[in-house]
Short mmCIF file of C-alpha atoms in Angstrom, two decimals:
data_model
loop_
_atom_site.label_atom_id
_atom_site.label_comp_id
_atom_site.label_asym_id
_atom_site.label_seq_id
_atom_site.Cartn_x
_atom_site.Cartn_y
_atom_site.Cartn_z
CA MET A 26 -12.90 -7.01 -5.49
CA LYS A 27 -11.24 -3.80 -6.70
CA THR A 28 -8.75 -1.57 -4.90
CA ASP A 29 -7.00 1.48 -6.33
CA ILE A 30 -3.96 2.55 -4.30
CA VAL A 31 -1.81 5.67 -4.65
CA LEU A 32 1.57 5.24 -2.94
CA ALA A 33 3.52 8.41 -2.24
CA GLY A 34 6.79 9.45 -0.66
CA VAL A 35 10.28 10.63 -1.53
CA GLY A 36 13.23 8.77 -2.96
CA GLY A 37 15.00 6.58 -0.43
CA GLN A 38 11.97 5.87 1.78
CA GLY A 39 11.08 2.49 0.29
CA ILE A 40 7.79 3.31 -1.43
CA LEU A 41 8.57 1.04 -4.38
CA SER A 42 9.33 -1.84 -2.00
CA ILE A 43 5.78 -1.47 -0.68
CA ALA A 44 4.45 -1.60 -4.24
CA ASN A 45 6.46 -4.76 -4.95
CA VAL A 46 5.24 -6.54 -1.82
CA ILE A 47 1.60 -5.68 -2.59
CA GLY A 48 2.15 -6.87 -6.15
CA VAL A 49 3.53 -10.22 -5.02
CA ALA A 50 0.63 -10.66 -2.57
CA ALA A 51 -1.99 -9.80 -5.20
CA LEU A 52 -0.54 -12.29 -7.69
CA LYS A 53 -0.49 -14.99 -5.00
CA ASP A 54 -4.24 -14.45 -4.66
CA ASN A 55 -4.69 -14.71 -8.44
CA LEU A 56 -5.76 -11.07 -8.69
CA PHE A 57 -5.22 -8.82 -11.70
CA LEU A 58 -2.66 -6.08 -11.15
CA LYS A 59 -1.54 -2.96 -13.00
CA GLN A 60 1.17 -0.63 -11.73
CA ALA A 61 2.34 2.75 -12.96
CA GLU A 62 5.27 4.57 -11.38
CA VAL A 63 5.52 8.33 -11.67
CA HIS A 64 8.80 9.87 -10.56
CA GLY A 65 10.06 13.37 -10.11
CA MET A 66 13.69 12.94 -9.16
CA SER A 67 14.28 9.26 -8.48
CA GLN A 68 17.29 9.92 -6.27
CA ARG A 69 17.00 10.33 -2.52
CA GLY A 70 14.78 13.29 -1.69
CA GLY A 71 12.81 13.40 -4.96
CA ASP A 72 9.07 12.83 -5.29
CA VAL A 73 8.13 9.17 -5.87
CA GLN A 74 4.61 8.03 -6.59
CA SER A 75 3.16 4.71 -7.71
CA ASN A 76 -0.36 3.81 -8.84
CA LEU A 77 -1.47 0.27 -8.01
CA ARG A 78 -4.72 -1.09 -9.37
CA ILE A 79 -5.81 -4.50 -8.03
CA SER A 80 -8.95 -6.33 -9.09
CA SER A 81 -10.57 -9.73 -9.42
CA GLU A 82 -11.52 -8.63 -12.96
CA PRO A 83 -9.26 -7.50 -15.83
CA ILE A 84 -8.03 -3.89 -15.55
CA SER A 85 -7.98 -1.60 -18.59
CA SER A 86 -5.83 1.34 -17.42
CA ASP A 87 -2.85 1.52 -15.08
CA LEU A 88 -3.49 5.14 -14.00
CA ILE A 89 -5.84 6.17 -11.19
CA PRO A 90 -8.01 9.24 -11.95
CA LEU A 91 -8.57 12.08 -9.49
CA ASN A 92 -11.19 11.48 -6.78
CA SER A 93 -11.18 7.71 -7.29
CA ALA A 94 -8.41 6.11 -5.18
CA ASP A 95 -9.59 3.78 -2.42
CA ILE A 96 -6.40 4.48 -0.45
CA VAL A 97 -3.66 7.09 -0.53
CA VAL A 98 -0.66 5.69 1.34
CA SER A 99 2.21 8.05 2.15
CA LEU A 100 5.47 7.88 4.06
CA GLU A 101 5.56 11.67 4.33
CA PRO A 102 2.83 14.17 5.37
CA MET A 103 3.42 16.77 2.65
CA GLU A 104 3.31 14.06 -0.01
CA ALA A 105 0.07 12.80 1.56
CA LEU A 106 -1.41 16.28 1.14
CA ARG A 107 -0.08 16.50 -2.44
CA TYR A 108 -1.94 13.35 -3.48
CA MET A 109 -5.08 13.82 -1.38
CA PRO A 110 -7.03 15.02 -4.46
CA TYR A 111 -6.81 11.47 -5.82
CA LEU A 112 -8.76 10.09 -2.87
CA LYS A 113 -12.45 9.36 -3.30
CA LYS A 114 -14.85 10.61 -0.61
CA THR A 115 -15.13 7.22 1.08
CA GLY A 116 -11.43 6.41 0.68
CA TRP A 117 -8.74 6.14 3.36
CA LEU A 118 -5.66 8.30 3.77
CA VAL A 119 -2.88 6.45 5.62
CA THR A 120 0.23 8.49 6.34
CA ASN A 121 3.38 8.79 8.38
CA THR A 122 3.43 12.02 10.39
CA THR A 123 7.24 12.32 10.36
CA PRO A 124 8.34 14.91 7.78
CA PHE A 125 11.14 14.42 5.27
CA ILE A 126 12.30 18.02 5.05
CA ASN A 127 14.01 18.35 1.68
CA ILE A 128 13.10 21.96 0.75
CA ASP A 129 13.80 25.30 2.42
CA ASN A 130 10.16 26.37 2.58
CA TYR A 131 8.78 23.12 3.96
CA PRO A 132 5.43 23.97 5.63
CA SER A 133 4.65 23.68 9.32
CA VAL A 134 3.96 20.05 10.25
CA LYS A 135 1.12 21.22 12.51
CA GLU A 136 -0.52 22.99 9.57
CA LEU A 137 -0.02 19.96 7.35
CA LEU A 138 -1.71 17.67 9.84
CA GLN A 139 -4.60 20.11 10.23
CA GLU A 140 -5.18 19.93 6.48
CA LEU A 141 -4.93 16.14 6.46
CA GLU A 142 -7.45 15.91 9.29
CA LYS A 143 -10.07 17.38 6.97
CA THR A 144 -10.20 13.90 5.42
CA SER A 145 -13.03 11.90 6.96
CA ASN A 146 -11.08 8.61 6.92
CA LEU A 147 -7.56 9.26 8.19
CA VAL A 148 -4.92 7.06 9.83
CA ALA A 149 -1.88 9.14 10.79
CA PHE A 150 0.89 8.36 13.26
CA ASP A 151 4.69 8.43 13.63
CA MET A 152 5.76 5.35 11.72
CA ASP A 153 9.45 6.13 12.08
CA GLU A 154 9.04 5.94 15.85
CA ILE A 155 7.20 2.60 15.65
CA ALA A 156 10.06 1.21 13.53
CA LYS A 157 12.60 2.43 16.11
CA GLN A 158 10.61 0.90 18.99
CA ILE A 159 10.79 -2.56 17.44
CA GLY A 160 14.52 -2.15 16.80
CA SER A 161 14.30 -1.79 13.02
CA PRO A 162 14.50 1.94 12.17
CA ARG A 163 14.91 1.31 8.45
CA SER A 164 11.61 -0.57 8.15
CA SER A 165 9.16 2.33 8.52
CA ASN A 166 7.92 1.52 5.00
CA MET A 167 6.73 -1.89 6.23
CA VAL A 168 5.12 -0.19 9.24
CA LEU A 169 3.23 1.90 6.68
CA LEU A 170 2.22 -1.19 4.71
CA GLY A 171 0.94 -2.79 7.90
CA ALA A 172 -0.97 0.39 8.74
CA ALA A 173 -2.64 0.37 5.33
CA SER A 174 -3.22 -3.39 5.20
CA PRO A 175 -6.81 -3.42 6.55
CA PHE A 176 -7.93 -1.29 3.59
CA THR A 177 -6.24 -3.13 0.70
CA GLY A 178 -8.72 -5.95 0.26
CA ILE A 179 -5.82 -8.41 0.31
CA PRO A 180 -5.69 -11.00 3.13
CA VAL A 181 -3.06 -10.25 5.75
CA GLU A 182 -1.60 -13.73 5.26
CA SER A 183 -0.95 -12.99 1.58
CA LEU A 184 0.75 -9.68 2.41
CA GLU A 185 2.98 -11.44 4.94
CA GLU A 186 3.86 -14.05 2.33
CA GLY A 187 4.68 -11.20 -0.04
CA ILE A 188 7.08 -9.73 2.53
CA LYS A 189 8.76 -13.09 3.05
CA GLU A 190 9.23 -13.58 -0.67
CA PHE A 191 10.44 -10.03 -1.33
CA PHE A 192 13.00 -10.02 1.49
CA ALA A 193 14.03 -13.69 1.29
CA LYS A 194 17.33 -12.94 -0.47
CA LYS A 195 18.35 -10.53 2.31
CA GLY A 196 18.32 -13.21 4.96
CA GLU A 197 16.12 -14.44 7.77
CA LYS A 198 16.97 -11.61 10.18
CA ILE A 199 15.96 -8.82 7.77
CA CYS A 200 12.87 -10.75 6.70
CA LYS A 201 11.74 -11.10 10.33
CA ALA A 202 12.43 -7.42 11.05
CA ASN A 203 10.18 -6.39 8.17
CA LEU A 204 7.43 -8.80 9.22
CA ASP A 205 7.60 -7.40 12.76
CA ALA A 206 7.35 -3.86 11.35
CA PHE A 207 4.34 -4.82 9.23
CA ARG A 208 2.56 -6.37 12.22
CA ALA A 209 3.35 -3.38 14.45
CA GLY A 210 1.91 -0.97 11.87
CA ARG A 211 -1.24 -3.05 11.47
CA GLU A 212 -1.74 -3.21 15.24
CA GLU A 213 -1.23 0.55 15.55
CA THR A 214 -3.93 1.19 12.94
CA ILE A 215 -6.36 -1.08 14.78
CA GLU A 216 -5.68 0.81 18.03
CA PHE A 217 -5.93 4.16 16.21
CA LEU A 218 -9.35 3.32 14.79
CA THR A 219 -10.61 1.74 18.00
CA GLU A 220 -9.79 4.89 19.97
CA ARG A 221 -11.79 6.92 17.44
CA ASN A 222 -14.74 4.51 17.33
CA LYS A 223 -14.16 3.81 13.64
CA ASP A 224 -15.08 0.54 11.98
CA ILE A 225 -12.06 -1.65 11.24
CA PRO A 226 -12.34 -3.19 7.73
CA LEU A 227 -10.40 -6.37 8.52
#
């Protein structure tokens, strides 16, 4: 088993929380893990990217080369486009379609999505809206993790245990909200792929 994941977003969206949950889940399954974080501005609104390499065998490097990521996971469509060159031809791009407009010349969302749709394996939907629908608007990052979960190679049970462990100190209510967000995102991906007659790698 080997999965290379590029996580992308902007500061304040919770990208590094996703990385931590995946890390906890991978270690629970006795997998090898290497993580490299690459920041622009780490404050809210700055580019945040993390490389996660997960394998059943030892890993030599913590950086993912261009054209080799199994998944690019993004909480923001422009950041998804920025890191699309890292995706290998058979890889999956999983992204939120809600923009985080932090620059004056932010491109048209319609044009962004048209570019993203050139990827053969794309899962794209409004994850902010899903989080709002389940009554937890701040958990769109866990919606994204759920959306990406079928492609990680990590059992869903281990990812859920990772969420429980990561959010345990914040109390039962917040832990449940994030689990609900994760499950809603996973279900949305399954529906998304079913509608498009795509195989679901569960």
